[in-house]
Amino acid sequence: MLDWLYNIVGWVLIHIHSALATVGFNPDSGWAWGLSIVTLTILMRLIMVPLFVKQMQTQRKIQDMQPQLTKIRERYKNDKQRLQQEQMKLYQESGTNPLMGCLPLLLQMPVFFALFNVLRNVAQGHANYGFTPGLVESAQNAAIFHAPLAAQFLMSNEELESYGAEPLIAKAVIVLACIIMGGTTFLTMRQSMRRSTVQMPDNPMAQSQKIMMYLAPAFGLFGLGMPVGVLIYWVTNNLWTMGQQHFIYRKPATASSADTGDAAASPNGSAKGLLGKRKESAPEPVEEPKIERRQPRKQPRAKRGGNQRKG
């Protein structure tokens, strides 16, 4: 099903490698093939920048909706099902998708599997996805810090020696790469989790993201079964994500619900928001002082009679 994607990834990787060879890199060196993977990762992330910006805009829209979300929580705090329905209704009316935070990651996974499959075929000596037998042999023997790009930690010493590598050194490099991969995965997820917690406390994916964050170091264990070339891709991707999030997150939101009122949070324009704002800001009626009417006090009969005699 994904052969078309494997062919695209293989084609792009080969052409990047060819371009690096024309500027002076040894085509059979690990640096030429390693930089090809790094360049492929950067190109993919550049294509996804608009999607990441859209994700940030969605998070800020949800931040502006917090006053309305708070009212919904207070109103339906004893009815969880109705609470979720009203929240999703509000998201739909405003055109906001709280699951947008997972979309960039989901789109990266097919490219990851494609690169993994291409490098696995190279490690097995199969000339597929645009690779010729000569390119397969060149990629197999290319090494960075004495670790061949096609090497895996789970390979036997004989397999590693067939690539011209020292097994102990190669495995030590792979373990270090796995530690870096797990560490950068944890840092990128924690960075994203902190920001999303501040901006989207009602994000239904928050709990899942938190669990994934604490499981991130375990990704390093999965790296033991990955080729070195895939580890290069993963670490490059994580470093790009960290830099991109730091650059965008350091800029505060331009407006908040406190500054814009409910008009910014209203889904269909400012009329409803302004109406709500007027209701909230309308002065309370001032209670007028009560005027008490006092009736003249009745004089006793004896006193009235005395007054009449004097008159």
PDB file of C-alpha atoms in Angstrom, residues 19-309:
ATOM      1  CA  ALA A  19      23.829  16.631  -5.089  1.00  0.00           C
ATOM      2  CA  LEU A  20      26.142  16.316  -2.084  1.00  0.00           C
ATOM      3  CA  ALA A  21      28.565  14.253  -4.156  1.00  0.00           C
ATOM      4  CA  THR A  22      28.760  17.046  -6.746  1.00  0.00           C
ATOM      5  CA  VAL A  23      29.795  19.613  -4.109  1.00  0.00           C
ATOM      6  CA  GLY A  24      32.802  17.622  -2.916  1.00  0.00           C
ATOM      7  CA  PHE A  25      31.539  14.926  -0.517  1.00  0.00           C
ATOM      8  CA  ASN A  26      32.846  11.424  -1.011  1.00  0.00           C
ATOM      9  CA  PRO A  27      29.740   9.567  -2.300  1.00  0.00           C
ATOM     10  CA  ASP A  28      30.754   6.405  -0.411  1.00  0.00           C
ATOM     11  CA  SER A  29      31.312   8.135   2.926  1.00  0.00           C
ATOM     12  CA  GLY A  30      28.985   8.001   5.869  1.00  0.00           C
ATOM     13  CA  TRP A  31      28.851  11.795   5.991  1.00  0.00           C
ATOM     14  CA  ALA A  32      27.424  11.989   2.468  1.00  0.00           C
ATOM     15  CA  TRP A  33      24.678   9.474   3.280  1.00  0.00           C
ATOM     16  CA  GLY A  34      24.124  10.858   6.787  1.00  0.00           C
ATOM     17  CA  LEU A  35      23.744  14.423   5.531  1.00  0.00           C
ATOM     18  CA  SER A  36      21.363  13.126   2.880  1.00  0.00           C
ATOM     19  CA  ILE A  37      19.101  11.807   5.640  1.00  0.00           C
ATOM     20  CA  VAL A  38      19.421  15.078   7.596  1.00  0.00           C
ATOM     21  CA  THR A  39      18.545  17.119   4.508  1.00  0.00           C
ATOM     22  CA  LEU A  40      15.570  14.858   3.751  1.00  0.00           C
ATOM     23  CA  THR A  41      14.296  15.410   7.313  1.00  0.00           C
ATOM     24  CA  ILE A  42      14.685  19.189   7.084  1.00  0.00           C
ATOM     25  CA  LEU A  43      12.849  19.324   3.754  1.00  0.00           C
ATOM     26  CA  MET A  44       9.989  17.327   5.199  1.00  0.00           C
ATOM     27  CA  ARG A  45       9.734  19.604   8.232  1.00  0.00           C
ATOM     28  CA  LEU A  46       9.840  22.742   6.066  1.00  0.00           C
ATOM     29  CA  ILE A  47       6.848  21.428   4.153  1.00  0.00           C
ATOM     30  CA  MET A  48       5.010  20.905   7.436  1.00  0.00           C
ATOM     31  CA  VAL A  49       5.681  24.394   8.858  1.00  0.00           C
ATOM     32  CA  PRO A  50       2.258  25.777   7.745  1.00  0.00           C
ATOM     33  CA  LEU A  51       0.584  22.868   9.499  1.00  0.00           C
ATOM     34  CA  PHE A  52       2.495  23.588  12.691  1.00  0.00           C
ATOM     35  CA  VAL A  53       1.500  27.257  12.507  1.00  0.00           C
ATOM     36  CA  LYS A  54      -2.123  26.164  12.094  1.00  0.00           C
ATOM     37  CA  GLN A  55      -1.735  24.026  15.200  1.00  0.00           C
ATOM     38  CA  MET A  56      -0.503  27.046  17.182  1.00  0.00           C
ATOM     39  CA  GLN A  57      -3.387  29.201  15.946  1.00  0.00           C
ATOM     40  CA  THR A  58      -5.831  26.523  17.064  1.00  0.00           C
ATOM     41  CA  GLN A  59      -4.303  26.439  20.522  1.00  0.00           C
ATOM     42  CA  ARG A  60      -4.589  30.202  20.866  1.00  0.00           C
ATOM     43  CA  LYS A  61      -8.214  30.150  19.719  1.00  0.00           C
ATOM     44  CA  ILE A  62      -8.979  27.598  22.411  1.00  0.00           C
ATOM     45  CA  GLN A  63      -7.208  29.819  24.924  1.00  0.00           C
ATOM     46  CA  ASP A  64      -9.547  32.686  23.976  1.00  0.00           C
ATOM     47  CA  MET A  65     -12.513  30.345  24.444  1.00  0.00           C
ATOM     48  CA  GLN A  66     -11.662  29.631  28.079  1.00  0.00           C
ATOM     49  CA  PRO A  67     -14.366  31.926  29.576  1.00  0.00           C
ATOM     50  CA  GLN A  68     -17.061  30.057  27.644  1.00  0.00           C
ATOM     51  CA  LEU A  69     -15.535  26.683  28.519  1.00  0.00           C
ATOM     52  CA  THR A  70     -15.465  27.665  32.187  1.00  0.00           C
ATOM     53  CA  LYS A  71     -19.173  28.534  32.111  1.00  0.00           C
ATOM     54  CA  ILE A  72     -19.952  25.177  30.484  1.00  0.00           C
ATOM     55  CA  ARG A  73     -17.955  23.320  33.140  1.00  0.00           C
ATOM     56  CA  GLU A  74     -19.767  25.091  35.952  1.00  0.00           C
ATOM     57  CA  ARG A  75     -23.178  24.547  34.393  1.00  0.00           C
ATOM     58  CA  TYR A  76     -22.762  20.839  33.621  1.00  0.00           C
ATOM     59  CA  LYS A  77     -20.292  19.821  36.311  1.00  0.00           C
ATOM     60  CA  ASN A  78     -22.607  17.033  37.459  1.00  0.00           C
ATOM     61  CA  ASP A  79     -23.357  15.713  33.966  1.00  0.00           C
ATOM     62  CA  LYS A  80     -20.134  14.514  32.308  1.00  0.00           C
ATOM     63  CA  GLN A  81     -21.815  13.365  29.113  1.00  0.00           C
ATOM     64  CA  ARG A  82     -23.619  16.671  28.586  1.00  0.00           C
ATOM     65  CA  LEU A  83     -20.414  18.504  29.458  1.00  0.00           C
ATOM     66  CA  GLN A  84     -18.489  16.762  26.690  1.00  0.00           C
ATOM     67  CA  GLN A  85     -21.326  17.324  24.233  1.00  0.00           C
ATOM     68  CA  GLU A  86     -21.469  21.044  24.941  1.00  0.00           C
ATOM     69  CA  GLN A  87     -17.692  21.393  24.716  1.00  0.00           C
ATOM     70  CA  MET A  88     -17.554  19.598  21.371  1.00  0.00           C
ATOM     71  CA  LYS A  89     -20.479  21.717  20.157  1.00  0.00           C
ATOM     72  CA  LEU A  90     -18.562  24.863  21.055  1.00  0.00           C
ATOM     73  CA  TYR A  91     -15.454  23.567  19.257  1.00  0.00           C
ATOM     74  CA  GLN A  92     -17.487  22.789  16.151  1.00  0.00           C
ATOM     75  CA  GLU A  93     -19.233  26.167  16.089  1.00  0.00           C
ATOM     76  CA  SER A  94     -15.889  27.972  16.340  1.00  0.00           C
ATOM     77  CA  GLY A  95     -14.247  25.737  13.728  1.00  0.00           C
ATOM     78  CA  THR A  96     -11.659  24.542  16.252  1.00  0.00           C
ATOM     79  CA  ASN A  97     -10.295  21.017  16.409  1.00  0.00           C
ATOM     80  CA  PRO A  98      -8.648  20.191  19.781  1.00  0.00           C
ATOM     81  CA  LEU A  99      -7.056  17.092  18.225  1.00  0.00           C
ATOM     82  CA  MET A 100      -4.959  19.297  15.940  1.00  0.00           C
ATOM     83  CA  GLY A 101      -2.004  18.871  18.296  1.00  0.00           C
ATOM     84  CA  CYS A 102      -1.521  15.259  17.215  1.00  0.00           C
ATOM     85  CA  LEU A 103      -1.816  15.839  13.478  1.00  0.00           C
ATOM     86  CA  PRO A 104       1.823  16.866  12.781  1.00  0.00           C
ATOM     87  CA  LEU A 105       3.051  13.733  14.571  1.00  0.00           C
ATOM     88  CA  LEU A 106       0.631  11.511  12.660  1.00  0.00           C
ATOM     89  CA  LEU A 107       1.820  12.931   9.346  1.00  0.00           C
ATOM     90  CA  GLN A 108       5.462  12.311  10.242  1.00  0.00           C
ATOM     91  CA  MET A 109       4.956   8.630  10.971  1.00  0.00           C
ATOM     92  CA  PRO A 110       4.436   7.496   7.328  1.00  0.00           C
ATOM     93  CA  VAL A 111       7.718   9.184   6.336  1.00  0.00           C
ATOM     94  CA  PHE A 112       9.447   7.518   9.276  1.00  0.00           C
ATOM     95  CA  PHE A 113       8.176   4.076   8.243  1.00  0.00           C
ATOM     96  CA  ALA A 114       9.094   4.773   4.623  1.00  0.00           C
ATOM     97  CA  LEU A 115      12.683   5.699   5.504  1.00  0.00           C
ATOM     98  CA  PHE A 116      12.908   2.717   7.859  1.00  0.00           C
ATOM     99  CA  ASN A 117      11.753   0.359   5.104  1.00  0.00           C
ATOM    100  CA  VAL A 118      14.133   1.880   2.515  1.00  0.00           C
ATOM    101  CA  LEU A 119      17.144   1.541   4.845  1.00  0.00           C
ATOM    102  CA  ARG A 120      16.102  -1.979   5.844  1.00  0.00           C
ATOM    103  CA  ASN A 121      16.099  -2.981   2.177  1.00  0.00           C
ATOM    104  CA  VAL A 122      19.533  -1.416   1.802  1.00  0.00           C
ATOM    105  CA  ALA A 123      20.790  -3.361   4.833  1.00  0.00           C
ATOM    106  CA  GLN A 124      19.433  -6.581   3.311  1.00  0.00           C
ATOM    107  CA  GLY A 125      21.113  -5.834  -0.011  1.00  0.00           C
ATOM    108  CA  HIS A 126      17.870  -5.333  -1.984  1.00  0.00           C
ATOM    109  CA  ALA A 127      18.024  -2.804  -4.809  1.00  0.00           C
ATOM    110  CA  ASN A 128      14.509  -1.377  -4.430  1.00  0.00           C
ATOM    111  CA  TYR A 129      12.857   2.037  -4.447  1.00  0.00           C
ATOM    112  CA  GLY A 130      15.238   3.597  -6.964  1.00  0.00           C
ATOM    113  CA  PHE A 131      18.450   2.151  -5.490  1.00  0.00           C
ATOM    114  CA  THR A 132      20.855   0.441  -7.859  1.00  0.00           C
ATOM    115  CA  PRO A 133      23.149  -2.393  -6.675  1.00  0.00           C
ATOM    116  CA  GLY A 134      26.033   0.101  -6.644  1.00  0.00           C
ATOM    117  CA  LEU A 135      24.145   2.560  -4.434  1.00  0.00           C
ATOM    118  CA  VAL A 136      23.101  -0.260  -2.111  1.00  0.00           C
ATOM    119  CA  GLU A 137      26.712  -1.351  -1.651  1.00  0.00           C
ATOM    120  CA  SER A 138      27.817   2.284  -1.118  1.00  0.00           C
ATOM    121  CA  ALA A 139      25.152   2.876   1.556  1.00  0.00           C
ATOM    122  CA  GLN A 140      25.848  -0.428   3.290  1.00  0.00           C
ATOM    123  CA  ASN A 141      29.546   0.318   3.742  1.00  0.00           C
ATOM    124  CA  ALA A 142      29.079   4.001   4.689  1.00  0.00           C
ATOM    125  CA  ALA A 143      29.741   4.584   8.389  1.00  0.00           C
ATOM    126  CA  ILE A 144      29.563   7.483  10.850  1.00  0.00           C
ATOM    127  CA  PHE A 145      31.847   7.193  13.881  1.00  0.00           C
ATOM    128  CA  HIS A 146      32.539   3.579  12.847  1.00  0.00           C
ATOM    129  CA  ALA A 147      28.823   2.730  12.855  1.00  0.00           C
ATOM    130  CA  PRO A 148      27.474   1.703   9.410  1.00  0.00           C
ATOM    131  CA  LEU A 149      24.209   3.394   8.436  1.00  0.00           C
ATOM    132  CA  ALA A 150      22.566   0.005   7.901  1.00  0.00           C
ATOM    133  CA  ALA A 151      23.819  -1.420  11.212  1.00  0.00           C
ATOM    134  CA  GLN A 152      21.537  -2.299  14.132  1.00  0.00           C
ATOM    135  CA  PHE A 153      22.393  -3.083  17.723  1.00  0.00           C
ATOM    136  CA  LEU A 154      20.660  -6.464  17.483  1.00  0.00           C
ATOM    137  CA  MET A 155      22.882  -7.568  14.607  1.00  0.00           C
ATOM    138  CA  SER A 156      25.450 -10.266  15.275  1.00  0.00           C
ATOM    139  CA  ASN A 157      29.141  -9.466  15.368  1.00  0.00           C
ATOM    140  CA  GLU A 158      29.604 -11.306  12.077  1.00  0.00           C
ATOM    141  CA  GLU A 159      27.003  -9.104  10.360  1.00  0.00           C
ATOM    142  CA  LEU A 160      28.636  -5.926  11.667  1.00  0.00           C
ATOM    143  CA  GLU A 161      32.069  -7.139  10.589  1.00  0.00           C
ATOM    144  CA  SER A 162      30.695  -7.770   7.097  1.00  0.00           C
ATOM    145  CA  TYR A 163      30.167  -4.006   6.855  1.00  0.00           C
ATOM    146  CA  GLY A 164      33.786  -3.423   7.871  1.00  0.00           C
ATOM    147  CA  ALA A 165      32.883  -2.204  11.384  1.00  0.00           C
ATOM    148  CA  GLU A 166      34.298  -3.032  14.804  1.00  0.00           C
ATOM    149  CA  PRO A 167      31.298  -4.623  16.597  1.00  0.00           C
ATOM    150  CA  LEU A 168      32.033  -3.197  20.069  1.00  0.00           C
ATOM    151  CA  ILE A 169      32.567   0.360  18.829  1.00  0.00           C
ATOM    152  CA  ALA A 170      29.585   0.199  16.488  1.00  0.00           C
ATOM    153  CA  LYS A 171      27.248  -1.000  19.233  1.00  0.00           C
ATOM    154  CA  ALA A 172      28.511   1.663  21.642  1.00  0.00           C
ATOM    155  CA  VAL A 173      27.750   4.357  19.053  1.00  0.00           C
ATOM    156  CA  ILE A 174      24.279   2.899  18.480  1.00  0.00           C
ATOM    157  CA  VAL A 175      23.530   2.857  22.233  1.00  0.00           C
ATOM    158  CA  LEU A 176      24.609   6.506  22.511  1.00  0.00           C
ATOM    159  CA  ALA A 177      22.396   7.407  19.548  1.00  0.00           C
ATOM    160  CA  CYS A 178      19.449   5.603  21.208  1.00  0.00           C
ATOM    161  CA  ILE A 179      19.965   7.536  24.442  1.00  0.00           C
ATOM    162  CA  ILE A 180      20.021  10.826  22.523  1.00  0.00           C
ATOM    163  CA  MET A 181      16.910   9.797  20.607  1.00  0.00           C
ATOM    164  CA  GLY A 182      14.975   8.919  23.775  1.00  0.00           C
ATOM    165  CA  GLY A 183      16.136  12.068  25.581  1.00  0.00           C
ATOM    166  CA  THR A 184      15.233  14.449  22.747  1.00  0.00           C
ATOM    167  CA  THR A 185      11.859  12.723  22.315  1.00  0.00           C
ATOM    168  CA  PHE A 186      11.083  13.294  26.007  1.00  0.00           C
ATOM    169  CA  LEU A 187      12.191  16.952  25.881  1.00  0.00           C
ATOM    170  CA  THR A 188      10.120  17.768  22.797  1.00  0.00           C
ATOM    171  CA  MET A 189       7.009  16.143  24.266  1.00  0.00           C
ATOM    172  CA  ARG A 190       7.454  17.853  27.641  1.00  0.00           C
ATOM    173  CA  GLN A 191       7.926  21.208  25.919  1.00  0.00           C
ATOM    174  CA  SER A 192       4.732  20.714  23.929  1.00  0.00           C
ATOM    175  CA  MET A 193       2.834  19.322  26.925  1.00  0.00           C
ATOM    176  CA  ARG A 194       3.644  22.308  29.139  1.00  0.00           C
ATOM    177  CA  ARG A 195       2.427  24.759  26.556  1.00  0.00           C
ATOM    178  CA  SER A 196      -0.730  22.834  25.689  1.00  0.00           C
ATOM    179  CA  THR A 197      -1.586  22.538  29.402  1.00  0.00           C
ATOM    180  CA  VAL A 198      -1.440  26.305  29.757  1.00  0.00           C
ATOM    181  CA  GLN A 199      -3.388  27.029  26.580  1.00  0.00           C
ATOM    182  CA  MET A 200      -5.747  24.038  26.450  1.00  0.00           C
ATOM    183  CA  PRO A 201      -6.595  22.733  29.935  1.00  0.00           C
ATOM    184  CA  ASP A 202      -9.696  21.055  28.458  1.00  0.00           C
ATOM    185  CA  ASN A 203      -7.818  19.259  25.687  1.00  0.00           C
ATOM    186  CA  PRO A 204      -9.253  15.712  25.608  1.00  0.00           C
ATOM    187  CA  MET A 205      -5.870  14.391  24.476  1.00  0.00           C
ATOM    188  CA  ALA A 206      -3.986  15.866  27.451  1.00  0.00           C
ATOM    189  CA  GLN A 207      -3.983  12.649  29.480  1.00  0.00           C
ATOM    190  CA  SER A 208      -2.801  10.595  26.502  1.00  0.00           C
ATOM    191  CA  GLN A 209      -0.036  13.094  25.793  1.00  0.00           C
ATOM    192  CA  LYS A 210       1.073  12.946  29.420  1.00  0.00           C
ATOM    193  CA  ILE A 211       1.304   9.159  29.333  1.00  0.00           C
ATOM    194  CA  MET A 212       3.252   9.282  26.060  1.00  0.00           C
ATOM    195  CA  MET A 213       5.629  11.855  27.541  1.00  0.00           C
ATOM    196  CA  TYR A 214       6.620   9.563  30.417  1.00  0.00           C
ATOM    197  CA  LEU A 215       6.985   6.649  28.008  1.00  0.00           C
ATOM    198  CA  ALA A 216       9.214   8.690  25.698  1.00  0.00           C
ATOM    199  CA  PRO A 217      12.535   7.371  27.119  1.00  0.00           C
ATOM    200  CA  ALA A 218      11.347   3.880  26.148  1.00  0.00           C
ATOM    201  CA  PHE A 219      11.657   4.930  22.518  1.00  0.00           C
ATOM    202  CA  GLY A 220      15.370   4.564  23.018  1.00  0.00           C
ATOM    203  CA  LEU A 221      14.843   0.828  23.489  1.00  0.00           C
ATOM    204  CA  PHE A 222      13.021   0.638  20.162  1.00  0.00           C
ATOM    205  CA  GLY A 223      16.022   2.345  18.624  1.00  0.00           C
ATOM    206  CA  LEU A 224      18.118  -0.746  19.330  1.00  0.00           C
ATOM    207  CA  GLY A 225      16.252  -2.458  16.494  1.00  0.00           C
ATOM    208  CA  MET A 226      16.541   0.460  14.068  1.00  0.00           C
ATOM    209  CA  PRO A 227      19.270   1.135  11.517  1.00  0.00           C
ATOM    210  CA  VAL A 228      21.664   3.959  12.324  1.00  0.00           C
ATOM    211  CA  GLY A 229      20.227   5.943   9.396  1.00  0.00           C
ATOM    212  CA  VAL A 230      16.769   5.922  11.026  1.00  0.00           C
ATOM    213  CA  LEU A 231      18.281   7.077  14.322  1.00  0.00           C
ATOM    214  CA  ILE A 232      19.849  10.010  12.465  1.00  0.00           C
ATOM    215  CA  TYR A 233      16.440  10.888  11.053  1.00  0.00           C
ATOM    216  CA  TRP A 234      14.731  10.679  14.447  1.00  0.00           C
ATOM    217  CA  VAL A 235      17.313  12.799  16.299  1.00  0.00           C
ATOM    218  CA  THR A 236      17.309  15.431  13.534  1.00  0.00           C
ATOM    219  CA  ASN A 237      13.521  15.545  13.604  1.00  0.00           C
ATOM    220  CA  ASN A 238      13.474  15.987  17.397  1.00  0.00           C
ATOM    221  CA  LEU A 239      16.063  18.772  17.321  1.00  0.00           C
ATOM    222  CA  TRP A 240      14.100  20.585  14.624  1.00  0.00           C
ATOM    223  CA  THR A 241      10.906  20.271  16.687  1.00  0.00           C
ATOM    224  CA  MET A 242      12.591  21.641  19.796  1.00  0.00           C
ATOM    225  CA  GLY A 243      13.959  24.656  17.928  1.00  0.00           C
ATOM    226  CA  GLN A 244      10.677  25.314  16.131  1.00  0.00           C
ATOM    227  CA  GLN A 245       8.597  25.138  19.321  1.00  0.00           C
ATOM    228  CA  HIS A 246      11.037  27.377  21.185  1.00  0.00           C
ATOM    229  CA  PHE A 247      10.924  29.985  18.399  1.00  0.00           C
ATOM    230  CA  ILE A 248       7.110  30.060  18.248  1.00  0.00           C
ATOM    231  CA  TYR A 249       6.332  29.548  21.957  1.00  0.00           C
ATOM    232  CA  ARG A 250       8.516  32.433  23.068  1.00  0.00           C
ATOM    233  CA  LYS A 251       6.058  34.825  21.402  1.00  0.00           C
ATOM    234  CA  PRO A 252       3.046  35.396  23.669  1.00  0.00           C
ATOM    235  CA  ALA A 253      -0.462  35.340  22.270  1.00  0.00           C
ATOM    236  CA  THR A 254      -1.389  38.696  20.716  1.00  0.00           C
ATOM    237  CA  ALA A 255      -4.759  38.825  22.448  1.00  0.00           C
ATOM    238  CA  SER A 256      -6.456  37.064  25.266  1.00  0.00           C
ATOM    239  CA  SER A 257     -10.010  36.670  26.359  1.00  0.00           C
ATOM    240  CA  ALA A 258      -9.499  39.302  29.050  1.00  0.00           C
ATOM    241  CA  ASP A 259      -8.585  41.891  26.397  1.00  0.00           C
ATOM    242  CA  THR A 260     -11.007  40.955  23.634  1.00  0.00           C
ATOM    243  CA  GLY A 261     -14.009  39.856  25.703  1.00  0.00           C
ATOM    244  CA  ASP A 262     -16.448  37.261  24.489  1.00  0.00           C
ATOM    245  CA  ALA A 263     -16.308  38.783  20.997  1.00  0.00           C
ATOM    246  CA  ALA A 264     -13.054  36.960  20.295  1.00  0.00           C
ATOM    247  CA  ALA A 265     -14.487  33.724  21.569  1.00  0.00           C
ATOM    248  CA  SER A 266     -17.812  33.929  19.753  1.00  0.00           C
ATOM    249  CA  PRO A 267     -17.862  31.497  16.824  1.00  0.00           C
ATOM    250  CA  ASN A 268     -19.874  33.527  14.316  1.00  0.00           C
ATOM    251  CA  GLY A 269     -18.490  37.023  14.552  1.00  0.00           C
ATOM    252  CA  SER A 270     -18.552  39.790  17.094  1.00  0.00           C
ATOM    253  CA  ALA A 271     -22.286  40.458  17.372  1.00  0.00           C
ATOM    254  CA  LYS A 272     -22.936  37.745  19.940  1.00  0.00           C
ATOM    255  CA  GLY A 273     -19.745  38.572  21.785  1.00  0.00           C
ATOM    256  CA  LEU A 274     -20.514  42.265  21.916  1.00  0.00           C
ATOM    257  CA  LEU A 275     -24.000  41.514  23.141  1.00  0.00           C
ATOM    258  CA  GLY A 276     -22.606  39.412  25.950  1.00  0.00           C
ATOM    259  CA  LYS A 277     -20.076  42.077  26.714  1.00  0.00           C
ATOM    260  CA  ARG A 278     -22.749  44.731  26.968  1.00  0.00           C
ATOM    261  CA  LYS A 279     -24.750  42.581  29.302  1.00  0.00           C
ATOM    262  CA  GLU A 280     -21.776  41.995  31.518  1.00  0.00           C
ATOM    263  CA  SER A 281     -20.661  45.635  31.525  1.00  0.00           C
ATOM    264  CA  ALA A 282     -24.141  47.172  31.971  1.00  0.00           C
ATOM    265  CA  PRO A 283     -24.333  49.195  35.199  1.00  0.00           C
ATOM    266  CA  GLU A 284     -26.436  47.751  37.931  1.00  0.00           C
ATOM    267  CA  PRO A 285     -29.626  49.693  38.726  1.00  0.00           C
ATOM    268  CA  VAL A 286     -29.209  52.036  41.646  1.00  0.00           C
ATOM    269  CA  GLU A 287     -31.869  51.605  44.273  1.00  0.00           C
ATOM    270  CA  GLU A 288     -33.618  54.882  44.966  1.00  0.00           C
ATOM    271  CA  PRO A 289     -33.995  55.906  48.602  1.00  0.00           C
ATOM    272  CA  LYS A 290     -37.433  55.288  50.063  1.00  0.00           C
ATOM    273  CA  ILE A 291     -39.366  58.335  51.228  1.00  0.00           C
ATOM    274  CA  GLU A 292     -41.330  57.735  54.398  1.00  0.00           C
ATOM    275  CA  ARG A 293     -44.435  59.816  54.974  1.00  0.00           C
ATOM    276  CA  ARG A 294     -45.079  60.655  58.582  1.00  0.00           C
ATOM    277  CA  GLN A 295     -48.669  61.252  59.766  1.00  0.00           C
ATOM    278  CA  PRO A 296     -49.233  63.842  62.473  1.00  0.00           C
ATOM    279  CA  ARG A 297     -49.510  62.256  65.845  1.00  0.00           C
ATOM    280  CA  LYS A 298     -52.945  62.257  67.491  1.00  0.00           C
ATOM    281  CA  GLN A 299     -53.138  64.262  70.652  1.00  0.00           C
ATOM    282  CA  PRO A 300     -54.874  62.804  73.672  1.00  0.00           C
ATOM    283  CA  ARG A 301     -58.541  63.822  74.184  1.00  0.00           C
ATOM    284  CA  ALA A 302     -57.772  65.607  77.423  1.00  0.00           C
ATOM    285  CA  LYS A 303     -55.117  67.699  75.771  1.00  0.00           C
ATOM    286  CA  ARG A 304     -57.345  68.494  72.819  1.00  0.00           C
ATOM    287  CA  GLY A 305     -60.087  69.656  75.264  1.00  0.00           C
ATOM    288  CA  GLY A 306     -57.647  71.931  77.103  1.00  0.00           C
ATOM    289  CA  ASN A 307     -56.553  73.528  73.844  1.00  0.00           C
ATOM    290  CA  GLN A 308     -60.156  74.194  72.891  1.00  0.00           C
ATOM    291  CA  ARG A 309     -60.842  75.962  76.246  1.00  0.00           C
TER     292      ARG A 309
END
